[in-house]
mmCIF file of C-alpha atoms in Angstrom:
data_model
loop_
_atom_site.group_PDB
_atom_site.id
_atom_site.type_symbol
_atom_site.label_atom_id
_atom_site.label_comp_id
_atom_site.label_asym_id
_atom_site.label_seq_id
_atom_site.Cartn_x
_atom_site.Cartn_y
_atom_site.Cartn_z
ATOM 1 C CA MET A 1395 -42.519 26.479 5.766
ATOM 2 C CA LYS A 1396 -39.966 28.124 4.949
ATOM 3 C CA TYR A 1397 -37.695 26.953 7.659
ATOM 4 C CA ALA A 1398 -39.331 23.775 6.729
ATOM 5 C CA ARG A 1399 -38.124 23.071 3.397
ATOM 6 C CA ILE A 1400 -34.964 24.137 4.292
ATOM 7 C CA THR A 1401 -34.417 21.496 7.250
ATOM 8 C CA ILE A 1402 -35.654 18.849 4.946
ATOM 9 C CA ALA A 1403 -32.908 19.524 2.803
ATOM 10 C CA ILE A 1404 -30.445 19.792 4.790
ATOM 11 C CA ALA A 1405 -31.458 17.060 6.185
ATOM 12 C CA ALA A 1406 -31.896 14.967 3.105
ATOM 13 C CA LEU A 1407 -28.301 15.883 2.356
ATOM 14 C CA VAL A 1408 -26.752 14.759 5.710
ATOM 15 C CA VAL A 1409 -28.590 11.353 5.303
ATOM 16 C CA VAL A 1410 -26.961 11.482 2.003
ATOM 17 C CA ILE A 1411 -23.611 12.553 2.715
ATOM 18 C CA GLY A 1412 -24.127 9.145 5.965
ATOM 19 C CA LEU A 1413 -24.852 6.937 3.718
ATOM 20 C CA GLU A 1414 -21.764 8.178 1.161
ATOM 21 C CA ASN A 1415 -19.513 7.822 4.467
ATOM 22 C CA THR A 1416 -20.897 4.645 5.271
ATOM 23 C CA ARG A 1417 -20.519 2.678 1.911
ATOM 24 C CA ALA A 1418 -16.709 4.185 2.291
ATOM 25 C CA GLN A 1419 -16.411 2.456 5.353
ATOM 26 C CA ASP A 1420 -17.868 -0.604 4.288
ATOM 27 C CA GLU A 1421 -15.844 -0.797 1.124
ATOM 28 C CA SER A 1422 -12.656 0.449 3.322
ATOM 29 C CA SER A 1423 -13.086 -1.875 6.500
ATOM 30 C CA PHE A 1424 -12.589 -6.031 5.760
ATOM 31 C CA GLY A 1425 -15.374 -6.227 2.870
ATOM 32 C CA GLY A 1426 -14.707 -9.199 1.559
ATOM 33 C CA PHE A 1427 -17.357 -10.599 1.149
ATOM 34 C CA ASN A 1428 -18.550 -8.111 -1.442
ATOM 35 C CA LEU A 1429 -16.518 -10.391 -3.360
ATOM 36 C CA VAL A 1430 -18.143 -13.954 -2.459
ATOM 37 C CA ASP A 1431 -20.898 -15.078 -4.507
ATOM 38 C CA GLN A 1432 -23.566 -16.596 -2.351
ATOM 39 C CA ASN A 1433 -21.962 -20.258 -2.930
ATOM 40 C CA GLY A 1434 -18.630 -18.704 -1.773
ATOM 41 C CA ASN A 1435 -17.182 -18.052 -5.584
ATOM 42 C CA ILE A 1436 -14.639 -15.847 -4.540
ATOM 43 C CA ARG A 1437 -13.483 -12.617 -7.154
ATOM 44 C CA LYS A 1438 -10.175 -11.034 -7.691
ATOM 45 C CA PRO A 1439 -10.967 -7.194 -6.270
ATOM 46 C CA LYS A 1440 -9.966 -4.945 -9.012
ATOM 47 C CA ASP A 1441 -7.964 -1.998 -8.563
ATOM 48 C CA TYR A 1442 -6.367 -3.421 -5.240
ATOM 49 C CA ARG A 1443 -2.717 -2.329 -6.307
ATOM 50 C CA ASP A 1444 -4.406 1.464 -5.975
ATOM 51 C CA ARG A 1445 -6.115 1.038 -3.174
ATOM 52 C CA TYR A 1446 -5.298 -1.899 -0.827
ATOM 53 C CA GLN A 1447 -2.458 -1.379 1.979
ATOM 54 C CA MET A 1448 0.962 -3.061 1.115
ATOM 55 C CA LEU A 1449 1.865 -6.019 3.984
ATOM 56 C CA GLY A 1450 5.231 -6.984 3.550
ATOM 57 C CA ALA A 1451 7.586 -8.669 -0.123
ATOM 58 C CA TYR A 1452 9.496 -12.121 -0.571
ATOM 59 C CA THR A 1453 12.325 -12.659 -2.634
ATOM 60 C CA VAL A 1454 12.576 -16.014 -4.095
ATOM 61 C CA THR A 1455 14.958 -17.990 -5.349
ATOM 62 C CA ASP A 1456 15.099 -19.939 -7.938
ATOM 63 C CA PRO A 1457 17.107 -21.396 -10.516
ATOM 64 C CA LYS A 1458 14.364 -21.394 -13.748
ATOM 65 C CA GLY A 1459 14.177 -17.287 -12.713
ATOM 66 C CA ASP A 1460 13.504 -15.863 -9.221
ATOM 67 C CA GLN A 1461 10.228 -14.477 -8.457
ATOM 68 C CA MET A 1462 8.889 -11.940 -6.485
ATOM 69 C CA HIS A 1463 5.588 -11.818 -4.400
ATOM 70 C CA PHE A 1464 4.026 -8.773 -2.651
ATOM 71 C CA THR A 1465 1.415 -9.175 -0.465
ATOM 72 C CA TYR A 1466 -1.583 -6.812 -0.144
ATOM 73 C CA ALA A 1467 -4.683 -6.556 2.436
ATOM 74 C CA SER A 1468 -7.914 -4.716 2.139
ATOM 75 C CA PRO A 1469 -7.471 -1.335 3.459
ATOM 76 C CA GLY A 1470 -7.191 -0.762 7.441
ATOM 77 C CA ALA A 1471 -6.283 -5.073 7.786
ATOM 78 C CA ALA A 1472 -2.874 -3.560 9.368
ATOM 79 C CA GLU A 1473 -3.931 -1.570 11.669
ATOM 80 C CA TYR A 1474 -6.960 -4.271 13.204
ATOM 81 C CA TYR A 1475 -4.435 -7.026 13.275
ATOM 82 C CA ARG A 1476 -1.697 -4.542 15.711
ATOM 83 C CA GLN A 1477 -4.964 -3.861 18.005
ATOM 84 C CA ASN A 1478 -6.477 -7.664 17.995
ATOM 85 C CA LYS A 1479 -3.377 -9.894 16.773
ATOM 86 C CA ASN A 1480 -5.684 -11.232 14.290
ATOM 87 C CA PHE A 1481 -7.051 -10.269 11.467
ATOM 88 C CA ALA A 1482 -10.639 -9.106 10.749
ATOM 89 C CA ASP A 1483 -13.771 -11.488 9.261
ATOM 90 C CA GLY A 1484 -13.586 -10.192 6.030
ATOM 91 C CA THR A 1485 -10.241 -9.080 5.557
ATOM 92 C CA VAL A 1486 -8.630 -9.658 1.907
ATOM 93 C CA LEU A 1487 -4.945 -10.783 1.284
ATOM 94 C CA VAL A 1488 -4.056 -10.533 -2.416
ATOM 95 C CA LYS A 1489 -0.333 -12.068 -3.529
ATOM 96 C CA GLU A 1490 0.853 -11.564 -6.272
ATOM 97 C CA ILE A 1491 3.511 -14.386 -7.733
ATOM 98 C CA LEU A 1492 5.810 -11.592 -9.634
ATOM 99 C CA ARG A 1493 8.657 -12.286 -12.244
ATOM 100 C CA THR A 1494 11.486 -10.559 -11.716
ATOM 101 C CA ASP A 1495 14.761 -8.634 -13.588
ATOM 102 C CA HIS A 1496 18.092 -7.851 -12.203
ATOM 103 C CA ALA A 1497 21.272 -5.277 -13.093
ATOM 104 C CA LYS A 1498 23.892 -3.746 -11.164
ATOM 105 C CA MET A 1499 22.431 -0.331 -10.368
ATOM 106 C CA THR A 1500 23.657 2.196 -8.400
ATOM 107 C CA SER A 1501 22.850 0.719 -4.560
ATOM 108 C CA GLY A 1502 24.327 -2.698 -5.457
ATOM 109 C CA ASN A 1503 23.167 -5.973 -7.625
ATOM 110 C CA ALA A 1504 19.634 -5.080 -7.683
ATOM 111 C CA GLU A 1505 16.213 -7.565 -8.370
ATOM 112 C CA TRP A 1506 12.158 -6.049 -8.808
ATOM 113 C CA ALA A 1507 9.101 -7.509 -9.950
ATOM 114 C CA THR A 1508 8.038 -7.159 -13.057
ATOM 115 C CA ASP A 1509 5.277 -9.368 -14.687
ATOM 116 C CA THR A 1510 2.461 -10.990 -12.506
ATOM 117 C CA GLU A 1511 2.267 -14.786 -13.272
ATOM 118 C CA ALA A 1512 -0.795 -15.118 -10.397
ATOM 119 C CA TRP A 1513 -2.878 -14.118 -7.997
ATOM 120 C CA PHE A 1514 -3.086 -16.106 -4.745
ATOM 121 C CA VAL A 1515 -6.602 -14.362 -2.280
ATOM 122 C CA MET A 1516 -7.586 -15.340 0.389
ATOM 123 C CA VAL A 1517 -10.474 -13.951 2.673
ATOM 124 C CA LYS A 1518 -10.596 -14.193 6.091
ATOM 125 C CA ASP A 1519 -13.711 -16.271 7.314
ATOM 126 C CA ALA A 1520 -14.251 -16.266 11.156
ATOM 127 C CA ARG A 1521 -17.376 -17.538 11.336
ATOM 128 C CA GLY A 1522 -17.158 -20.698 8.979
ATOM 129 C CA ARG A 1523 -19.455 -19.777 6.064
ATOM 130 C CA TYR A 1524 -19.719 -22.350 2.885
ATOM 131 C CA SER A 1525 -18.544 -24.985 4.839
ATOM 132 C CA SER A 1526 -20.033 -27.214 1.747
ATOM 133 C CA ASN A 1527 -17.410 -25.604 -0.606
ATOM 134 C CA ALA A 1528 -14.141 -27.476 -1.132
ATOM 135 C CA LEU A 1529 -12.105 -23.418 -0.830
ATOM 136 C CA TRP A 1530 -13.458 -22.567 2.270
ATOM 137 C CA GLY A 1531 -11.804 -23.666 5.556
ATOM 138 C CA ASP A 1532 -9.328 -23.144 8.469
ATOM 139 C CA GLY A 1533 -10.662 -19.401 8.329
ATOM 140 C CA TRP A 1534 -10.444 -18.787 5.337
ATOM 141 C CA GLY A 1535 -11.512 -18.956 1.686
ATOM 142 C CA TRP A 1536 -8.976 -19.896 -0.542
ATOM 143 C CA ALA A 1537 -8.597 -18.478 -4.348
ATOM 144 C CA LEU A 1538 -5.885 -18.902 -7.276
ATOM 145 C CA PHE A 1539 -6.173 -16.695 -10.381
ATOM 146 C CA LYS A 1540 -3.211 -16.888 -13.087
ATOM 147 C CA SER A 1541 -2.310 -14.528 -15.177
ATOM 148 C CA ASP A 1542 -3.767 -16.413 -18.734
ATOM 149 C CA ALA A 1543 -6.967 -15.459 -17.695
ATOM 150 C CA PRO A 1544 -6.958 -13.256 -14.922
ATOM 151 C CA ASP A 1545 -9.977 -13.090 -13.677
ATOM 152 C CA LYS A 1546 -11.220 -16.435 -13.713
ATOM 153 C CA GLN A 1547 -10.661 -18.620 -10.087
ATOM 154 C CA VAL A 1548 -9.482 -21.907 -10.991
ATOM 155 C CA ALA A 1549 -8.449 -23.631 -7.386
ATOM 156 C CA THR A 1550 -10.775 -26.682 -6.738
ATOM 157 C CA ASP A 1551 -9.542 -27.778 -2.980
ATOM 158 C CA TYR A 1552 -7.353 -25.974 -0.947
ATOM 159 C CA LYS A 1553 -6.630 -28.620 1.321
ATOM 160 C CA LYS A 1554 -4.735 -29.692 -1.866
ATOM 161 C CA GLU A 1555 -3.526 -26.768 -2.981
ATOM 162 C CA CYS A 1556 -3.293 -24.392 -0.725
ATOM 163 C CA ARG A 1557 -2.940 -25.437 2.779
ATOM 164 C CA SER A 1558 0.490 -27.623 2.024
ATOM 165 C CA CYS A 1559 2.260 -24.291 1.211
ATOM 166 C CA HIS A 1560 0.982 -22.491 3.744
ATOM 167 C CA GLN A 1561 1.459 -25.087 6.713
ATOM 168 C CA PRO A 1562 4.233 -23.909 8.245
ATOM 169 C CA ALA A 1563 2.299 -20.551 9.252
ATOM 170 C CA LYS A 1564 -0.252 -22.574 11.045
ATOM 171 C CA ALA A 1565 0.540 -20.863 14.180
ATOM 172 C CA ASP A 1566 -0.315 -17.659 12.697
ATOM 173 C CA ASP A 1567 -3.735 -18.193 10.905
ATOM 174 C CA TRP A 1568 -1.758 -19.632 8.094
ATOM 175 C CA VAL A 1569 -0.343 -16.521 7.276
ATOM 176 C CA TYR A 1570 3.521 -15.662 6.721
ATOM 177 C CA VAL A 1571 3.698 -12.838 8.633
ATOM 178 C CA LYS A 1572 7.176 -12.567 10.086
ATOM 179 C CA GLY A 1573 7.491 -10.874 5.899
ATOM 180 C CA TYR A 1574 5.085 -8.321 6.689
ATOM 181 C CA PRO A 1575 6.631 -5.645 9.258
ATOM 182 C CA VAL A 1576 3.520 -3.350 9.628
ATOM 183 C CA LEU A 1577 1.411 -6.103 11.087
ATOM 184 C CA GLN A 1578 3.738 -5.146 14.054
ATOM 185 C CA SER A 1579 4.407 -1.609 14.209
ATOM 186 C CA LYS A 1580 3.317 1.222 12.287
ATOM 187 C CA MET B 316 -37.509 29.679 16.480
ATOM 188 C CA LYS B 317 -37.702 25.899 17.116
ATOM 189 C CA TYR B 318 -36.976 25.234 13.047
ATOM 190 C CA ALA B 319 -35.070 28.222 12.786
ATOM 191 C CA ARG B 320 -32.819 26.242 15.781
ATOM 192 C CA ILE B 321 -32.364 22.710 14.648
ATOM 193 C CA THR B 322 -31.327 24.118 11.002
ATOM 194 C CA ILE B 323 -28.725 25.905 12.294
ATOM 195 C CA ALA B 324 -27.798 23.141 14.469
ATOM 196 C CA ILE B 325 -28.038 20.634 10.788
ATOM 197 C CA ALA B 326 -26.527 23.607 9.394
ATOM 198 C CA ALA B 327 -23.283 23.726 11.228
ATOM 199 C CA LEU B 328 -23.333 19.555 11.040
ATOM 200 C CA VAL B 329 -23.268 19.920 7.694
ATOM 201 C CA VAL B 330 -20.509 22.117 7.568
ATOM 202 C CA VAL B 331 -18.441 20.320 10.220
ATOM 203 C CA ILE B 332 -18.917 17.266 8.052
ATOM 204 C CA GLY B 333 -17.670 19.085 4.706
ATOM 205 C CA LEU B 334 -14.094 20.517 6.400
ATOM 206 C CA GLU B 335 -14.150 16.900 7.444
ATOM 207 C CA ASN B 336 -14.105 15.829 4.113
ATOM 208 C CA THR B 337 -12.086 18.433 2.296
ATOM 209 C CA ARG B 338 -9.904 17.468 5.011
ATOM 210 C CA ALA B 339 -9.306 14.228 4.192
ATOM 211 C CA GLN B 340 -9.135 14.712 -0.264
ATOM 212 C CA ASP B 341 -6.229 17.188 0.809
ATOM 213 C CA GLU B 342 -4.514 14.218 2.787
ATOM 214 C CA SER B 343 -5.072 12.213 0.232
ATOM 215 C CA SER B 344 -4.367 13.658 -2.922
ATOM 216 C CA PHE B 345 -0.859 14.172 -3.414
ATOM 217 C CA GLY B 346 -0.762 16.208 -0.430
ATOM 218 C CA GLY B 347 2.950 16.711 -0.111
ATOM 219 C CA PHE B 348 2.968 20.090 1.191
ATOM 220 C CA ASN B 349 1.164 19.519 4.339
ATOM 221 C CA LEU B 350 4.860 17.750 5.239
ATOM 222 C CA VAL B 351 6.807 20.976 3.932
ATOM 223 C CA ASP B 352 6.968 24.366 6.207
ATOM 224 C CA GLN B 353 7.678 27.369 5.166
ATOM 225 C CA ASN B 354 11.462 26.915 4.391
ATOM 226 C CA GLY B 355 11.100 23.859 2.983
ATOM 227 C CA ASN B 356 11.983 21.017 5.958
ATOM 228 C CA ILE B 357 10.475 18.202 4.754
ATOM 229 C CA ARG B 358 8.545 15.975 7.491
ATOM 230 C CA LYS B 359 8.428 12.110 7.315
ATOM 231 C CA PRO B 360 4.672 11.112 6.799
ATOM 232 C CA LYS B 361 2.935 9.532 9.701
ATOM 233 C CA ASP B 362 1.386 6.742 8.768
ATOM 234 C CA TYR B 363 2.409 5.943 5.620
ATOM 235 C CA ARG B 364 2.394 2.002 5.980
ATOM 236 C CA ASP B 365 -1.471 2.305 6.240
ATOM 237 C CA ARG B 366 -2.584 5.122 4.385
ATOM 238 C CA TYR B 367 0.385 4.901 1.178
ATOM 239 C CA GLN B 368 0.189 2.764 -1.994
ATOM 240 C CA MET B 369 3.392 0.380 -2.835
ATOM 241 C CA LEU B 370 5.083 1.321 -5.547
ATOM 242 C CA GLY B 371 7.154 -1.561 -5.500
ATOM 243 C CA ALA B 372 9.908 -3.507 -4.070
ATOM 244 C CA TYR B 373 14.079 -3.715 -4.723
ATOM 245 C CA THR B 374 16.287 -6.620 -3.437
ATOM 246 C CA VAL B 375 19.848 -5.091 -2.816
ATOM 247 C CA THR B 376 22.213 -8.029 -3.023
ATOM 248 C CA ASP B 377 24.935 -7.132 0.028
ATOM 249 C CA PRO B 378 27.642 -9.248 1.189
ATOM 250 C CA LYS B 379 27.477 -6.896 4.672
ATOM 251 C CA GLY B 380 23.700 -8.142 4.628
ATOM 252 C CA ASP B 381 20.598 -7.596 1.790
ATOM 253 C CA GLN B 382 18.449 -5.277 2.295
ATOM 254 C CA MET B 383 15.357 -4.773 0.978
ATOM 255 C CA HIS B 384 13.783 -1.026 -0.627
ATOM 256 C CA PHE B 385 9.950 -0.850 0.015
ATOM 257 C CA THR B 386 8.658 2.127 -1.975
ATOM 258 C CA TYR B 387 5.957 3.764 -0.684
ATOM 259 C CA ALA B 388 3.536 6.732 -2.236
ATOM 260 C CA SER B 389 0.745 9.074 -1.758
ATOM 261 C CA PRO B 390 -2.971 7.902 -2.437
ATOM 262 C CA GLY B 391 -3.933 8.281 -5.663
ATOM 263 C CA ALA B 392 -0.561 8.754 -7.337
ATOM 264 C CA ALA B 393 0.203 5.778 -9.531
ATOM 265 C CA GLU B 394 -3.409 6.390 -11.277
ATOM 266 C CA TYR B 395 -1.990 10.206 -11.927
ATOM 267 C CA TYR B 396 1.008 8.636 -13.168
ATOM 268 C CA ARG B 397 -0.435 6.066 -15.533
ATOM 269 C CA GLN B 398 -2.876 8.550 -16.426
ATOM 270 C CA ASN B 399 -0.158 11.568 -17.266
ATOM 271 C CA LYS B 400 3.417 9.879 -17.113
ATOM 272 C CA ASN B 401 4.680 11.827 -14.625
ATOM 273 C CA PHE B 402 4.176 12.581 -10.765
ATOM 274 C CA ALA B 403 1.693 14.963 -9.420
ATOM 275 C CA ASP B 404 2.605 18.237 -7.874
ATOM 276 C CA GLY B 405 3.244 17.021 -4.191
ATOM 277 C CA THR B 406 3.077 13.294 -4.722
ATOM 278 C CA VAL B 407 5.474 11.889 -1.568
ATOM 279 C CA LEU B 408 7.624 9.015 -2.419
ATOM 280 C CA VAL B 409 8.671 7.395 0.655
ATOM 281 C CA LYS B 410 11.115 4.379 0.300
ATOM 282 C CA GLU B 411 12.267 2.322 3.138
ATOM 283 C CA ILE B 412 15.592 0.820 3.259
ATOM 284 C CA LEU B 413 14.909 -2.135 5.820
ATOM 285 C CA ARG B 414 17.117 -5.056 6.827
ATOM 286 C CA THR B 415 16.487 -8.778 5.328
ATOM 287 C CA ASP B 416 16.702 -12.172 7.379
ATOM 288 C CA HIS B 417 16.124 -15.438 4.818
ATOM 289 C CA ALA B 418 15.390 -19.096 5.028
ATOM 290 C CA LYS B 419 14.356 -22.239 2.885
ATOM 291 C CA MET B 420 10.355 -21.764 2.789
ATOM 292 C CA THR B 421 7.829 -24.041 1.226
ATOM 293 C CA SER B 422 7.933 -21.502 -2.205
ATOM 294 C CA GLY B 423 11.731 -22.257 -1.800
ATOM 295 C CA ASN B 424 15.155 -19.857 -0.210
ATOM 296 C CA ALA B 425 13.479 -16.747 0.347
ATOM 297 C CA GLU B 426 13.991 -13.468 1.711
ATOM 298 C CA TRP B 427 11.893 -11.155 3.343
ATOM 299 C CA ALA B 428 12.306 -7.600 5.009
ATOM 300 C CA THR B 429 12.938 -6.782 8.997
ATOM 301 C CA ASP B 430 13.604 -3.369 10.545
ATOM 302 C CA THR B 431 14.087 -0.110 8.704
ATOM 303 C CA GLU B 432 17.175 1.539 8.689
ATOM 304 C CA ALA B 433 16.534 4.638 7.064
ATOM 305 C CA TRP B 434 13.452 6.608 5.066
ATOM 306 C CA PHE B 435 14.342 8.573 1.719
ATOM 307 C CA VAL B 436 11.370 11.103 1.090
ATOM 308 C CA MET B 437 10.755 12.865 -1.898
ATOM 309 C CA VAL B 438 8.219 15.504 -2.251
ATOM 310 C CA LYS B 439 7.638 16.413 -5.882
ATOM 311 C CA ASP B 440 7.778 20.075 -6.856
ATOM 312 C CA ALA B 441 6.487 20.868 -10.202
ATOM 313 C CA ARG B 442 6.803 24.958 -9.370
ATOM 314 C CA GLY B 443 10.254 25.303 -8.215
ATOM 315 C CA ARG B 444 9.552 26.461 -4.701
ATOM 316 C CA TYR B 445 12.139 26.842 -2.205
ATOM 317 C CA SER B 446 15.022 27.381 -4.878
ATOM 318 C CA SER B 447 17.181 28.895 -1.801
ATOM 319 C CA ASN B 448 16.745 25.257 0.289
ATOM 320 C CA ALA B 449 19.758 23.459 -0.684
ATOM 321 C CA LEU B 450 17.137 20.105 -0.222
ATOM 322 C CA TRP B 451 14.665 21.270 -3.641
ATOM 323 C CA GLY B 452 15.716 20.556 -6.993
ATOM 324 C CA ASP B 453 15.345 18.840 -10.424
ATOM 325 C CA GLY B 454 11.493 18.851 -9.348
ATOM 326 C CA TRP B 455 11.780 17.332 -6.287
ATOM 327 C CA GLY B 456 12.285 18.150 -2.115
ATOM 328 C CA TRP B 457 14.824 15.330 -0.732
ATOM 329 C CA ALA B 458 15.020 14.564 2.624
ATOM 330 C CA LEU B 459 16.685 11.356 4.958
ATOM 331 C CA PHE B 460 16.689 9.751 7.946
ATOM 332 C CA LYS B 461 17.687 7.633 10.080
ATOM 333 C CA SER B 462 16.352 4.492 12.463
ATOM 334 C CA ASP B 463 18.224 6.049 15.718
ATOM 335 C CA ALA B 464 15.914 9.471 15.223
ATOM 336 C CA PRO B 465 13.474 8.545 12.918
ATOM 337 C CA ASP B 466 12.149 11.837 13.210
ATOM 338 C CA LYS B 467 14.871 14.246 12.557
ATOM 339 C CA GLN B 468 15.515 14.966 8.960
ATOM 340 C CA VAL B 469 19.092 14.967 8.168
ATOM 341 C CA ALA B 470 20.345 15.274 4.296
ATOM 342 C CA THR B 471 21.951 18.855 3.982
ATOM 343 C CA ASP B 472 22.778 18.827 0.359
ATOM 344 C CA TYR B 473 20.737 16.534 -2.355
ATOM 345 C CA LYS B 474 23.210 17.605 -4.954
ATOM 346 C CA LYS B 475 25.922 15.879 -2.782
ATOM 347 C CA GLU B 476 23.584 13.512 -0.481
ATOM 348 C CA CYS B 477 20.605 11.921 -2.819
ATOM 349 C CA ARG B 478 21.186 12.871 -7.189
ATOM 350 C CA SER B 479 24.591 10.977 -7.950
ATOM 351 C CA CYS B 480 22.451 7.679 -6.735
ATOM 352 C CA HIS B 481 19.380 8.870 -8.816
ATOM 353 C CA GLN B 482 21.420 9.508 -12.098
ATOM 354 C CA PRO B 483 20.503 6.968 -13.901
ATOM 355 C CA ALA B 484 16.967 7.652 -13.177
ATOM 356 C CA LYS B 485 17.135 11.382 -14.779
ATOM 357 C CA ALA B 486 15.303 10.024 -17.587
ATOM 358 C CA ASP B 487 12.399 8.915 -15.849
ATOM 359 C CA ASP B 488 12.151 11.646 -13.480
ATOM 360 C CA TRP B 489 15.227 10.976 -10.877
ATOM 361 C CA VAL B 490 12.719 7.999 -9.809
ATOM 362 C CA TYR B 491 13.398 4.313 -10.299
ATOM 363 C CA VAL B 492 9.929 3.638 -12.189
ATOM 364 C CA LYS B 493 11.117 0.283 -13.495
ATOM 365 C CA GLY B 494 10.977 -1.418 -10.261
ATOM 366 C CA TYR B 495 7.248 0.173 -9.889
ATOM 367 C CA PRO B 496 4.693 -2.172 -11.881
ATOM 368 C CA VAL B 497 1.654 -0.412 -11.028
ATOM 369 C CA LEU B 498 2.503 2.959 -12.998
ATOM 370 C CA GLN B 499 2.664 0.453 -16.046
ATOM 371 C CA SER B 500 -0.571 -0.880 -15.161
ATOM 372 C CA LYS B 501 -3.437 -1.496 -11.834
#
């Protein structure tokens, strides 16, 4: 009986540890649909700056003020892409549109990111879910959040508001992968 | 006996899982000294692009070709910094110096990073270890790796080769924190 009790206690512990690991695995591997409700509405992930991996950055010149774009992906996204040459179902991409500042620094004239103006969020959908939702199509869910209400999704039709800017990247599954060196090598 | 054998087997499993978790914890929380040998020689972390978090990016204008600098930190570094206003002992920073390319894109004239030319690695040392090693001082270990031999540390004296460029950031513990928005907010 004594051994049986210990066995049960340890077995319970193993199950608990196992569940913890499964949950961590779930959250860390392409868990984009945790951010999507049953109608296809997309939430912006919390803590992506702390938890996601960086894909890369674009600096965009603009007479009204340069911007930087930082793109983050859910953990493991780049490794999967390097192995499979495509994004895993459920991969989340977050592109921050940031204001910039600049100064002469020891390395030369340098520019860096300051406040975030907007966030574009994409969730990879390899199965054609939410076909009646105008923010889903071409293999992705598309979402936009702006700094005046950072948690409010404001896009209404990805074909009008998102796709035109991504058209040149259509052959790369609509993502500007050339600016993301980690997708080519570690 | 049957229960005893099962108990031992499960207990062994628990120990193995426990060790795995301890190791993961170690690696994920400021484990910079895993990269340092007993003489203070610093290795470049593997897989930092997949495992570390992004702090930010600088674009540096140069007539010979613009550069981008991407800075990554060991997991949890930014959260610790936001709470404590300093870097945790063992925090690792990796700054990639990257070549760039540019083109007119749908967002405007844009610039992005391509090949890595060099890596600067810093390991936070809050305790003044390795005082006889010329690559340690001012609260950090300092290291440099170049693309012709990416795993060979080539700096010899941080005071001559590293500190002068970091001098303007002395008040921020030698790090150009103003370009790293995640250190201010999530």
